[in-house]
XYZ file of C-alpha atoms in Angstrom:
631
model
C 115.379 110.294 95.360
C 114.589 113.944 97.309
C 117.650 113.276 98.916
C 119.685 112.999 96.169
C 118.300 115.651 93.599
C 119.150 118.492 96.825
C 116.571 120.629 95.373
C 115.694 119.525 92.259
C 111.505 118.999 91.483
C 111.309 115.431 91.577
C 107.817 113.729 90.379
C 106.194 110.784 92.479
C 104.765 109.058 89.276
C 105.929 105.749 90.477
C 104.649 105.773 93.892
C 100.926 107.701 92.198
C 100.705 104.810 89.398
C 101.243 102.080 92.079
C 98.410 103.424 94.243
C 96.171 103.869 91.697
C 96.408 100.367 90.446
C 95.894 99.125 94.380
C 93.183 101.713 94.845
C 91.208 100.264 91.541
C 91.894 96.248 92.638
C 90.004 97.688 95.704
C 87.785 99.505 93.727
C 88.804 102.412 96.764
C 88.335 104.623 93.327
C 87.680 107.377 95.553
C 91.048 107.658 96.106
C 92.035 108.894 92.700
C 92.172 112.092 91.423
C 91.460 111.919 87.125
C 93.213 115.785 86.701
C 89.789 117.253 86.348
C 88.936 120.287 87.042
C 86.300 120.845 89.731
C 84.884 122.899 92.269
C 83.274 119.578 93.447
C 87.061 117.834 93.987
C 87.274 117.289 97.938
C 91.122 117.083 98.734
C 89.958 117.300 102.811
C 88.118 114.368 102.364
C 90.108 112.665 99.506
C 93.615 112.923 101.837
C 92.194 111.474 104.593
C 90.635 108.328 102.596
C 94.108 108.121 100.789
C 95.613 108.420 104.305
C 93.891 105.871 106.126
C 94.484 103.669 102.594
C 98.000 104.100 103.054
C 98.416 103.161 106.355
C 96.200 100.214 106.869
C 97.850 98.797 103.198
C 101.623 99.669 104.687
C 100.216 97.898 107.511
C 99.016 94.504 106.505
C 101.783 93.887 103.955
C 104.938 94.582 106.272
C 102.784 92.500 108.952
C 103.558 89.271 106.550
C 107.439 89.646 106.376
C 108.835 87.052 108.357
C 111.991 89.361 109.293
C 111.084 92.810 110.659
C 113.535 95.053 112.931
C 113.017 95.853 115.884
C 112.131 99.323 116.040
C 110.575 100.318 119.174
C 113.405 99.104 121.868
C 111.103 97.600 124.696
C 111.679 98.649 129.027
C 114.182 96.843 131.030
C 112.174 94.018 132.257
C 113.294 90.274 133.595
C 114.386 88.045 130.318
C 111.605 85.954 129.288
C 111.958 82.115 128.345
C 108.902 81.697 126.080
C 108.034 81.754 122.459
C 108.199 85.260 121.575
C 105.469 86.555 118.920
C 106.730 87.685 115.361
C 107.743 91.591 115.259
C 105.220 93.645 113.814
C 105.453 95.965 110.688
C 107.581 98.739 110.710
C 104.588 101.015 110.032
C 102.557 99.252 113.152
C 105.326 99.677 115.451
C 105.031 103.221 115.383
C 101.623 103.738 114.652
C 100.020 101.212 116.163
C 97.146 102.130 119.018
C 97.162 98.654 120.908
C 93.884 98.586 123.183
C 91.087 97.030 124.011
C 87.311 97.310 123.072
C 84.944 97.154 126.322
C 81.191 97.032 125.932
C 79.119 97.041 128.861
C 75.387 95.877 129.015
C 73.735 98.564 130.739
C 71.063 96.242 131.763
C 72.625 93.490 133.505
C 75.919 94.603 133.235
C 78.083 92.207 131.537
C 80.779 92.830 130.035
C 82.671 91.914 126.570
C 86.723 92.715 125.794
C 87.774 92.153 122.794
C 91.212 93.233 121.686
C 91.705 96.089 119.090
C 94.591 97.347 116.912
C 94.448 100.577 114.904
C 96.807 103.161 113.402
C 94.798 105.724 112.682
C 92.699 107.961 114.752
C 89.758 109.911 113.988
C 89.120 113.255 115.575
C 84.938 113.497 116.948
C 83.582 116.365 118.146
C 80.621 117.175 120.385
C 77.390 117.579 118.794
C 76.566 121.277 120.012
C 79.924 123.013 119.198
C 80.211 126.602 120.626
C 83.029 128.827 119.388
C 86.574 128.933 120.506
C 85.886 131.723 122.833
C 87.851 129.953 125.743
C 84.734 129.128 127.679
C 83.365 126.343 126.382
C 85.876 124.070 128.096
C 86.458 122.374 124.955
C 90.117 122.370 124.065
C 92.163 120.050 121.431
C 93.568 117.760 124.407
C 89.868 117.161 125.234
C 89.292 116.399 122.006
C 92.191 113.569 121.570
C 91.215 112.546 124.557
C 87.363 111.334 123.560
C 88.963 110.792 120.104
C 91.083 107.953 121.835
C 88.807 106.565 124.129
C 85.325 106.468 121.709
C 82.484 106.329 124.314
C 79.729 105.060 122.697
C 75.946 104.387 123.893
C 73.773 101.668 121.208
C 71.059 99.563 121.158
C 71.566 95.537 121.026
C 70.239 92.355 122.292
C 72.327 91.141 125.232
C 73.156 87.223 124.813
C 73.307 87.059 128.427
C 70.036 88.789 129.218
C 68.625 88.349 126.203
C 67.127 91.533 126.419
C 67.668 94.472 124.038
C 69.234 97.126 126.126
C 71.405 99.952 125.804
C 75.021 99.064 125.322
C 78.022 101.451 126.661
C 81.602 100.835 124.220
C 84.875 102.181 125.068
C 88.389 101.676 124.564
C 90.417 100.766 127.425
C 94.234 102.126 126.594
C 96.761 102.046 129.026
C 99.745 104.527 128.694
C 101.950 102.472 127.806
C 100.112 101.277 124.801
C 100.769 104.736 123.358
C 102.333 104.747 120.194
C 105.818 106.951 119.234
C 103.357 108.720 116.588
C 100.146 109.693 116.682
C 98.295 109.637 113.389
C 95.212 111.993 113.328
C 92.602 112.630 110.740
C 91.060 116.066 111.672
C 87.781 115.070 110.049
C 86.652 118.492 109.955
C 83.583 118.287 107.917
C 81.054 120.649 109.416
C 81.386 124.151 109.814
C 80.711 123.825 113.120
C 83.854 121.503 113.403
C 85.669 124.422 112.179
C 84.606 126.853 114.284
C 86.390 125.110 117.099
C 90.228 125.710 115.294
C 89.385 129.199 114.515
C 91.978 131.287 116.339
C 90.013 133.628 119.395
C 91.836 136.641 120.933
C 93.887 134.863 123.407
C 95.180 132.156 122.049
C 95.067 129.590 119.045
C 92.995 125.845 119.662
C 96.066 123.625 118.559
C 99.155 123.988 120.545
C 102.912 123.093 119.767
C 102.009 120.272 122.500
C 99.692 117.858 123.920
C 99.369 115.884 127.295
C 97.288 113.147 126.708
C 95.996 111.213 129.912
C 95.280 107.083 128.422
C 92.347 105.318 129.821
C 91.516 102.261 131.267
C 88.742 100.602 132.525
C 86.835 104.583 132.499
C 89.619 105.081 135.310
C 91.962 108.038 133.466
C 95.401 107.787 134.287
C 96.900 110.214 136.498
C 100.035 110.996 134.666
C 99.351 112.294 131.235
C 101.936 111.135 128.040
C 103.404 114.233 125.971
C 103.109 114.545 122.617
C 104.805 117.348 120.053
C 103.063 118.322 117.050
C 105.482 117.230 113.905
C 103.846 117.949 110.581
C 100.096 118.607 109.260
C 98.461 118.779 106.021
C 95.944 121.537 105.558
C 93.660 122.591 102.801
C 93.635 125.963 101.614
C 90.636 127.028 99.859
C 91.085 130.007 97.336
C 89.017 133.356 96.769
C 87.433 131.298 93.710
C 86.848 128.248 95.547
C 89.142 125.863 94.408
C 91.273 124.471 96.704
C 94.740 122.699 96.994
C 96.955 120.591 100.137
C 99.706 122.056 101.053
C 101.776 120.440 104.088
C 103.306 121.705 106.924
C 106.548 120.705 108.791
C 108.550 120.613 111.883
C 111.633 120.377 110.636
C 114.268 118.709 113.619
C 117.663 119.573 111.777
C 116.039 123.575 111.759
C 115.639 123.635 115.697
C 119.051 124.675 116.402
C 119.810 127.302 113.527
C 119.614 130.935 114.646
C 118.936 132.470 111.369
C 115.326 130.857 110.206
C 111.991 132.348 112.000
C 111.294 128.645 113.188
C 112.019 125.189 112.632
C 108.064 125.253 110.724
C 108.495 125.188 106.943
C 105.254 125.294 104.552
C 105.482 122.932 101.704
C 103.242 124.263 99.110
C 104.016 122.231 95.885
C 107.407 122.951 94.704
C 107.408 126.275 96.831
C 109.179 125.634 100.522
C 109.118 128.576 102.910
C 110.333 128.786 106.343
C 107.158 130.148 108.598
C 106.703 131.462 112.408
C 105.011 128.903 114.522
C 102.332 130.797 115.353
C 101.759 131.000 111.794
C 102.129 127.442 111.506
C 99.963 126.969 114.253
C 97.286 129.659 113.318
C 93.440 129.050 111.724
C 92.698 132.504 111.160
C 89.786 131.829 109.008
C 87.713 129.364 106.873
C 89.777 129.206 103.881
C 92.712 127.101 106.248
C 91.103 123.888 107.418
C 93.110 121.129 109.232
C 92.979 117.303 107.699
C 95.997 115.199 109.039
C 97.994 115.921 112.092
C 101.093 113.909 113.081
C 102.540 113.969 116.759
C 105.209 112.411 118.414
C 105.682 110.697 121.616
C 108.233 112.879 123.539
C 109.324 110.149 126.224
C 109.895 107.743 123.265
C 112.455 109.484 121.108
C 115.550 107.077 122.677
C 113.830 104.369 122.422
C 113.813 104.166 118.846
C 116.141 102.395 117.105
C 116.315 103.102 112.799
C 119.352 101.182 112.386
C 117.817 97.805 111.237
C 116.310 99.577 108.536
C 117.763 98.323 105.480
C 119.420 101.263 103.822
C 120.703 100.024 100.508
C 119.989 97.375 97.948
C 121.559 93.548 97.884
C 123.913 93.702 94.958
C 123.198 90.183 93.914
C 119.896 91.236 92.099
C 122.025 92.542 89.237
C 123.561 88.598 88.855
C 120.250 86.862 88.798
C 118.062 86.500 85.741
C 114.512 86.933 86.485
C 111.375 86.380 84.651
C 107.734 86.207 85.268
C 106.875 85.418 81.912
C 105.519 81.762 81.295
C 106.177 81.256 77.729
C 109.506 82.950 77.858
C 111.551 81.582 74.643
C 115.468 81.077 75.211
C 116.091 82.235 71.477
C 115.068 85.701 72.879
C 117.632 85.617 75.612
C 119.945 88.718 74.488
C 121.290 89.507 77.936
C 124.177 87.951 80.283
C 123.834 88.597 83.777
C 126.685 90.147 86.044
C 128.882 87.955 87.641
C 129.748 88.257 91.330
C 133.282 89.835 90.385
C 131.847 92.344 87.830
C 129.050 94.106 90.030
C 129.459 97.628 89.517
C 132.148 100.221 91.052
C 132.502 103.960 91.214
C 132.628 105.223 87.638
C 131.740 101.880 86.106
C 130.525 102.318 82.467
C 127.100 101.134 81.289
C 125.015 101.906 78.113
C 121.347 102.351 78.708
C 118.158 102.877 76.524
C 114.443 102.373 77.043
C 111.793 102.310 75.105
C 108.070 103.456 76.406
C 104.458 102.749 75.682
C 101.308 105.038 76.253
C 99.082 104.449 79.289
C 96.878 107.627 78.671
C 96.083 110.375 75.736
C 96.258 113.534 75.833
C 92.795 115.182 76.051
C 91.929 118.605 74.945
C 89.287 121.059 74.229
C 89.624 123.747 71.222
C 87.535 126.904 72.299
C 86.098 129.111 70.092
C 88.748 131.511 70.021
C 91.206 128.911 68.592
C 93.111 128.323 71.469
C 93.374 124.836 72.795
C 93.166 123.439 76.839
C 94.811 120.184 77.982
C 92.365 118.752 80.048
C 94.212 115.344 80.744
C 98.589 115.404 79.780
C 99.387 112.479 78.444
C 101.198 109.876 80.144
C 103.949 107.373 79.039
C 105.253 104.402 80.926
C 108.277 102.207 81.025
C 108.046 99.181 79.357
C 111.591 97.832 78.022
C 115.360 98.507 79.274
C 118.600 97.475 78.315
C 121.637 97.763 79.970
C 125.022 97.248 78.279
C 128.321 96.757 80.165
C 130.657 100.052 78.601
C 134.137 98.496 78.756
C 136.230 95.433 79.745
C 136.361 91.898 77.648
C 132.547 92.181 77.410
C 132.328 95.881 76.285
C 128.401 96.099 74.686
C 126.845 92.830 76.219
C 123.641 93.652 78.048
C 123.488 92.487 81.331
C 119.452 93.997 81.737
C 117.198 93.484 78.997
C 114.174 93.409 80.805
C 110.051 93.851 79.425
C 108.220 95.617 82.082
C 104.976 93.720 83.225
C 101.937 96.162 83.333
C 98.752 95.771 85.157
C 97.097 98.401 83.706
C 95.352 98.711 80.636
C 97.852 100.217 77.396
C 95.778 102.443 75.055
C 99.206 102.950 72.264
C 101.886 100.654 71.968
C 103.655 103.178 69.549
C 105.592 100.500 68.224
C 106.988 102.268 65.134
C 109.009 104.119 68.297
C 109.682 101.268 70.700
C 109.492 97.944 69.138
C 106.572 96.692 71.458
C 103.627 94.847 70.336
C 100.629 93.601 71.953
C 101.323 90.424 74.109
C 104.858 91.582 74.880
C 103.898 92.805 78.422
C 101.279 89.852 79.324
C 103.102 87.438 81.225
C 100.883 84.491 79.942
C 101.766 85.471 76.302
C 105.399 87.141 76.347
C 108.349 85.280 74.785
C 110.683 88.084 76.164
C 112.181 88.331 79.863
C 109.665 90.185 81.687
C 109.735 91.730 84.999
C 107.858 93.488 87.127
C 108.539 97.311 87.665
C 110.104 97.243 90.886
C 112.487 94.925 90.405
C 114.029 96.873 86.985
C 113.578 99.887 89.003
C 115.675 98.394 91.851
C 118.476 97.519 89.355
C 118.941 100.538 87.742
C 118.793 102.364 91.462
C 121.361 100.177 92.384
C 123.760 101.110 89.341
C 122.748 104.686 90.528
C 123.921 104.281 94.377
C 127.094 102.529 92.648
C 128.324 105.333 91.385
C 127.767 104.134 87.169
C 128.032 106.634 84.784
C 125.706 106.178 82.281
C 125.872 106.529 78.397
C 122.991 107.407 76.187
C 120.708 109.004 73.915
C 118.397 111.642 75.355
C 119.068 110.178 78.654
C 116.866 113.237 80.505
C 113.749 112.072 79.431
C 114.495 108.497 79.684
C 115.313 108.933 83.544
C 111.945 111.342 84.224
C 109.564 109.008 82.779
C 111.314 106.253 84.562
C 111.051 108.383 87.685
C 114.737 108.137 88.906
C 116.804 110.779 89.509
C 120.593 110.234 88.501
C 122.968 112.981 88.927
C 124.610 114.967 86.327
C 128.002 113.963 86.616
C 127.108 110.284 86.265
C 125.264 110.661 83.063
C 127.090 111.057 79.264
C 124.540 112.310 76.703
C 125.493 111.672 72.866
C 122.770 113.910 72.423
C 124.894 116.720 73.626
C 128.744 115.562 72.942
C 127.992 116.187 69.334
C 125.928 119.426 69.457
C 126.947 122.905 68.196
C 125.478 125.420 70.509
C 125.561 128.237 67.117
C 123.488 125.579 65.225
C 121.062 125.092 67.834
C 120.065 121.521 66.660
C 120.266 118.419 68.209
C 120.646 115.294 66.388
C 119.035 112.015 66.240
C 120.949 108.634 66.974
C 120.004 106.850 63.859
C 121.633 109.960 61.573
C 125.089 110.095 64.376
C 125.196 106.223 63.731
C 124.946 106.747 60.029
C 127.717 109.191 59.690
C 130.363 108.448 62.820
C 129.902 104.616 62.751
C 129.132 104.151 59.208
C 126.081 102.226 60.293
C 121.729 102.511 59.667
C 119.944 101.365 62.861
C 116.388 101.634 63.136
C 115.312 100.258 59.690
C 111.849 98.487 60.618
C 111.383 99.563 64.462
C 113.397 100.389 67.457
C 115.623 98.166 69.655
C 117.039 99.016 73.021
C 119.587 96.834 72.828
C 120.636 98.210 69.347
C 120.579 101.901 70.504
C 121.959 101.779 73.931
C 124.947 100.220 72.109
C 125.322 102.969 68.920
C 125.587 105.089 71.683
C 128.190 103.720 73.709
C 129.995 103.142 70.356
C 129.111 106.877 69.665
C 130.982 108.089 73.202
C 134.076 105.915 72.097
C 134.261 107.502 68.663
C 134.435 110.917 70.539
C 137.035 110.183 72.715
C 139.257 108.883 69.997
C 138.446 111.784 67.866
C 139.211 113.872 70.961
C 142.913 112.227 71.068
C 143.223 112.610 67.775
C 141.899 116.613 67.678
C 140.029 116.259 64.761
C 136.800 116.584 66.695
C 135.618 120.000 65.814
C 136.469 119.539 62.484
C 134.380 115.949 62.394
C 131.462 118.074 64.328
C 131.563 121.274 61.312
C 131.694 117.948 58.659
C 128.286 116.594 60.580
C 126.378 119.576 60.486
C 127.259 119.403 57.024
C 126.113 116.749 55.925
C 123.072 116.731 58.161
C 122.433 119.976 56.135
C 122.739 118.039 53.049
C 120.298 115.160 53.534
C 117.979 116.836 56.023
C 119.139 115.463 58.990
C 118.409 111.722 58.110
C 120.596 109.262 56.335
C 120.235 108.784 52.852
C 118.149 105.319 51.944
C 119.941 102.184 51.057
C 120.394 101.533 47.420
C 118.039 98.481 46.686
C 115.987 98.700 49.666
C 112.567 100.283 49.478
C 112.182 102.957 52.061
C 109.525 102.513 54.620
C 106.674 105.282 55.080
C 108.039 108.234 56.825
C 107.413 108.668 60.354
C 105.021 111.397 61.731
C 106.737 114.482 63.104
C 107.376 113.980 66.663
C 105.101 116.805 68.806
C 106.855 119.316 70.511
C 107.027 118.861 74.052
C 104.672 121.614 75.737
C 105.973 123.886 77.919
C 104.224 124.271 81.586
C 102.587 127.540 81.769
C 104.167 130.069 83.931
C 103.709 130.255 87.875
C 100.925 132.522 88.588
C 101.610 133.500 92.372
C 99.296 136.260 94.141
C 100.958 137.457 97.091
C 97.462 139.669 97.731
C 94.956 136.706 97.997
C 92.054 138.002 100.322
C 90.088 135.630 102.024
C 86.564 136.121 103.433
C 87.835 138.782 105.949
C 91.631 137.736 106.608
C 94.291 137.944 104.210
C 95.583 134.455 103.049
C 99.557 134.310 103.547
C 101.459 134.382 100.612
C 103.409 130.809 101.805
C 99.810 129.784 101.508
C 98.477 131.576 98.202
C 97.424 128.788 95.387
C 100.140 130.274 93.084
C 102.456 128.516 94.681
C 101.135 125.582 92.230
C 102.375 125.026 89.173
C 99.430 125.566 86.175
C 99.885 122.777 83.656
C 97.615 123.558 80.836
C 95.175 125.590 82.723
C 94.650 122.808 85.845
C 95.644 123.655 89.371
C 96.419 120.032 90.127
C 98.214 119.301 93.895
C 101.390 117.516 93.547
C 100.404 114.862 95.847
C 97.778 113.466 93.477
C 98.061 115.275 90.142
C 98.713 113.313 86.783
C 102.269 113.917 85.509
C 102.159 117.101 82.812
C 102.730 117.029 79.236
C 105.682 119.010 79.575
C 107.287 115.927 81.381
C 106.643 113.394 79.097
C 104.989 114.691 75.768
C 103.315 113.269 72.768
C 103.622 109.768 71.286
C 107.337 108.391 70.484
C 108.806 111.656 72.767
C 110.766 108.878 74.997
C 113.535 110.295 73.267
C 113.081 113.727 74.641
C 112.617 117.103 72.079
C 115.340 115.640 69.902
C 114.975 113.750 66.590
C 116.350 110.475 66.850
């Protein structure tokens, strides 16, 4: 999705509601952030949970597909004739530190292997840790070094002395157990910890490389493996004590062009800037503290192998009907899929609408000087989509019409808005076709990579909550082909359908189905008004009319209107950027790539983008799936 926006903010409310559902069905609840604001909040130790989460989890669940490239090509060596083990994980074949575990009783001796796999490597220090003055010995390849090879001394009973003796543990590594990339947790904790990254006069304590020398069997090897620092992510603590991530990368495509300072660019929120290395590289004080370092193998850079990777989605999901609910009734079945000979093309047509329920209010505080904090944005999330082919013989038959299954809990329904009611989204109680996120959000990628263009109704919003990014040019809005930019008003679907197609939608509730296809019918009307050149003239004849009844259609003669609808809120705008170039740190100046303006303030919280809640101004009030028009 980065890749396609080229530049654009993109939001990572997908991938943030997915790990907060794992980290509460592991009650890891440590791992999420509620968007309140705290001097207490952590984000050194909170990353590096989240990071060692993230790993292990990526870990176990590619380690039970049946079908994983190979990734890591293996030496030259003599063909082998026996049964071959599966291929690991994607994530484990780069990550993974292969070794053993060798515990020696100090008594009598023996000794115990037992075989050991991890991905992630924690940084230990010495327990009296002088200053980086250069003459302490202690340097960061020392450092790896113990980190990797965990010499331990502790007590136990020996089951083949029986007696309870000390016990010596170490890893035995050989080099070629090594991983590609080295994942590091800094775990810098202690001041003292910290003391040792603090620049001295002659040089900084973490270098652009690394030789680390593998052990095994206490014997180091004499030829050292060397690895190039790639990316870290650093916590920058503010003059008032908060503090925020930022990340910083090695970028390989930057390496050859002349013009930047270095291939190092700071990512600090939505603010990139291209930084020396020795900034990159520098600790100058207390207020920039290390928590996750990345490093890559550089002896192992041809012997990877990305091309097994799948890169794109099998087509054949959008021709199979899928549907985890058990009580699904065929009456309710609106939706045909795609055969093999209509999957999508460049420029293909589809109507789209979606309709959204609330996960989360918004919380505020009113201070005594009448103005009003958002301490918690509220938060929307998918839960129906429709899809309607946009021309040939089936022109307006939905091929998706799929109820999203939720795990978590739904605090508004806001069916007067979307249509759904309670049970809808329960797959033990749900007559509808319901489906579980990722596949609907694989779909409607796929119509993306396909090159669709889609036709809606406030399609902007639609597409943010949804957390997709589709690119201008494949996306029609009826929102804006019938908008006068002197009347500055947009207009809802239910009044366009009124007075193009001579039709009232959206008597009792909403339907997807029913407004994905007024609008496709809406973008057809155009373009025959458009051959006809009447269309200005129609447009100057809506506005007024829409004048003339307020903007909604007049009731039906014999039907009792229903209550009106509240006013839908305002969406609120995100508070401008604050940026201090000037931020002075306990004796060093903080650089501005650095500075905590760099964040963007939504309603007073300085939330990271890693793990902040989505803002208001992204998804507003109750019924605003629509976006800031009327519908």
């Amino acid at each position: 999705m980065l890749e396609d926006a080229k530049g654009t903010n993109c939001q990572s409310s997908n991938f943030c509601k997915t790990v907060g559902v794992l980290a509460h069905s592991l009650n890891a609840i440590d791992l999420i952030d509620y968007g309140r604001d705290s001097l207490d909040m952590n984000y050194a130790h909170m990353i590096q949970l989240f990071h060692r989460f993230l790993i292990d989890h990526l870990s176990s669940e590619g380690n039970t597909f049946p079908h994983n490239p190979l990734i890591v090509l293996p030496r030259p060596t003599p063909p082998r004739h026996d049964v071959q083990p599966p291929v690991a994980a994607p994530i484990t074949q780069l990550l993974g530190l292969n070794g053993k575990n060798v515990t020696v009783c100090m008594e009598c001796r023996a000794v115990r292997e037992k075989e050991h796999m991890t991905h992630l490597v924690d940084l230990i220090y010495p327990r009296k840790v002088q200053a980086n003055d250069g003459s302490s010995g202690i340097d960061f390849a020392s450092i790896l070094h113990a980190s990797l090879v965990r010499q331990i001394i502790h007590k136990a009973t020996c089951q083949n002395c029986k007696q309870f003796a000390n016990f010596e543990s170490m890893r035995s590594i050989p080099a070629h157990a090594l991983p590609p990339i080295l994942a590091l947790n800094a775990n810098v904790f202690g001041e003292g910890d910290l003391e040792l990254w603090l620049d001295n006069k002659k040089s900084t304590f973490l270098g652009p490389r690394v030789e680390v020398r593998a052990q095994v069997e206490g014997i180091d090897d004499v030829k050292g493996v060397m690895y190039e620092l790639r990316s870290m992510v650093v916590k920058i603590v503010a003059k008032d004590k908060r503090s925020h991530l930022v990340a910083i990368v090695k970028v390989p495509e930057a390496e050859s062009q002349k013009d930047l300072q270095s291939p190092w660019f700071i990512f600090n929120d939505f603010v990139v800037h291209n930084i020396s290395e020795e900034e990159a590289l520098s600790f100058p004080g207390d207020w920039k503290v290390p928590t996750i370092l990345y490093m890559e193998r550089v002896d192992m850079r041809n012997r990877l192998d990305f091309s097994g990777l799948p890169d794109e989605i099998d087509a054949s999901i959008l021709s199979h009907d899928t549907s985890i609910s058990m009580n699904r009734d065929k009456n309710l079945i609106k939706h045909e899929p795609l055969r093999l000979d209509e999957l999508p093309r460049p420029g293909t047509l589809v109507a789209i609408d979606a309709e959204f329920v609330s996960m989360q209010q918004e919380e505020t505080e009113y201070r005594s000087d009448g103005t009003k904090k958002v301490l918690r944005p509220a938060r929307l999330s998918l839960a129906r989509v429709s899809v309607l082919r946009g021309d040939g013989p089936k022109q307006g038959v939905p091929f998706i019409d799929d109820h999203i299954h939720t795990s978590e809990v739904i605090v508004d329904y806001l069916t007067e808005w979307s249509g759904i009611k309670y049970g809808d989204l329960d797959p033990h109680v749900s007559r509808y076709t319901l489906t579980p996120l990722k596949v609907v959000y694989k779909k409607l990628r796929l119509l993306v990579d396909r090159g669709c263009i889609f036709i809606g109704h406030g399609l902007s919003k639609d597409f943010r909550i949804i957390n997709i990014f589709v690119p201008p040019e494949q996306v029609i809005d009826t929102v804006d082909l019938y908008f006068l930019n002197s009347r500055q008003r947009r207009l809802s679907l239910r009044f366009l359908s009124w007075f193009i197609l001579g039709e009232n939608i959206q008597q009792d509730t909403h339907d997807s189905i029913e407004d994905a296809r007024s609008a496709l019918m809406l973008y057809k009307a155009y373009h025959e008004f458009e051959e006809q050149g009447i269309f200005d003239q129609k447009l100057e004849e809506l506005y007024r009319e829409g004048r003339k009844h307020q903007w909604k259609p007049p009731p039906i003669s014999g039907v009792i209107p229903a209550a009106p609808s509240p006013a839908l809120p305002p969406a609120q705008a995100a508070a401008p950027v604050q940026f201090n170039p000037f931020a002075m740190m306990q004796g060093t100046m903080m650089p501005p790539a650095f500075a905590p303006g760099g964040f963007q303030h939504v309603g007073g919280l300085n939330i990271p983008n890693f793990f902040g809640a989505p803002s208001a101004a992204q998804f507003g009030g109750p019924g605003a799936g629509r976006g800031q028009w009327p519908r």
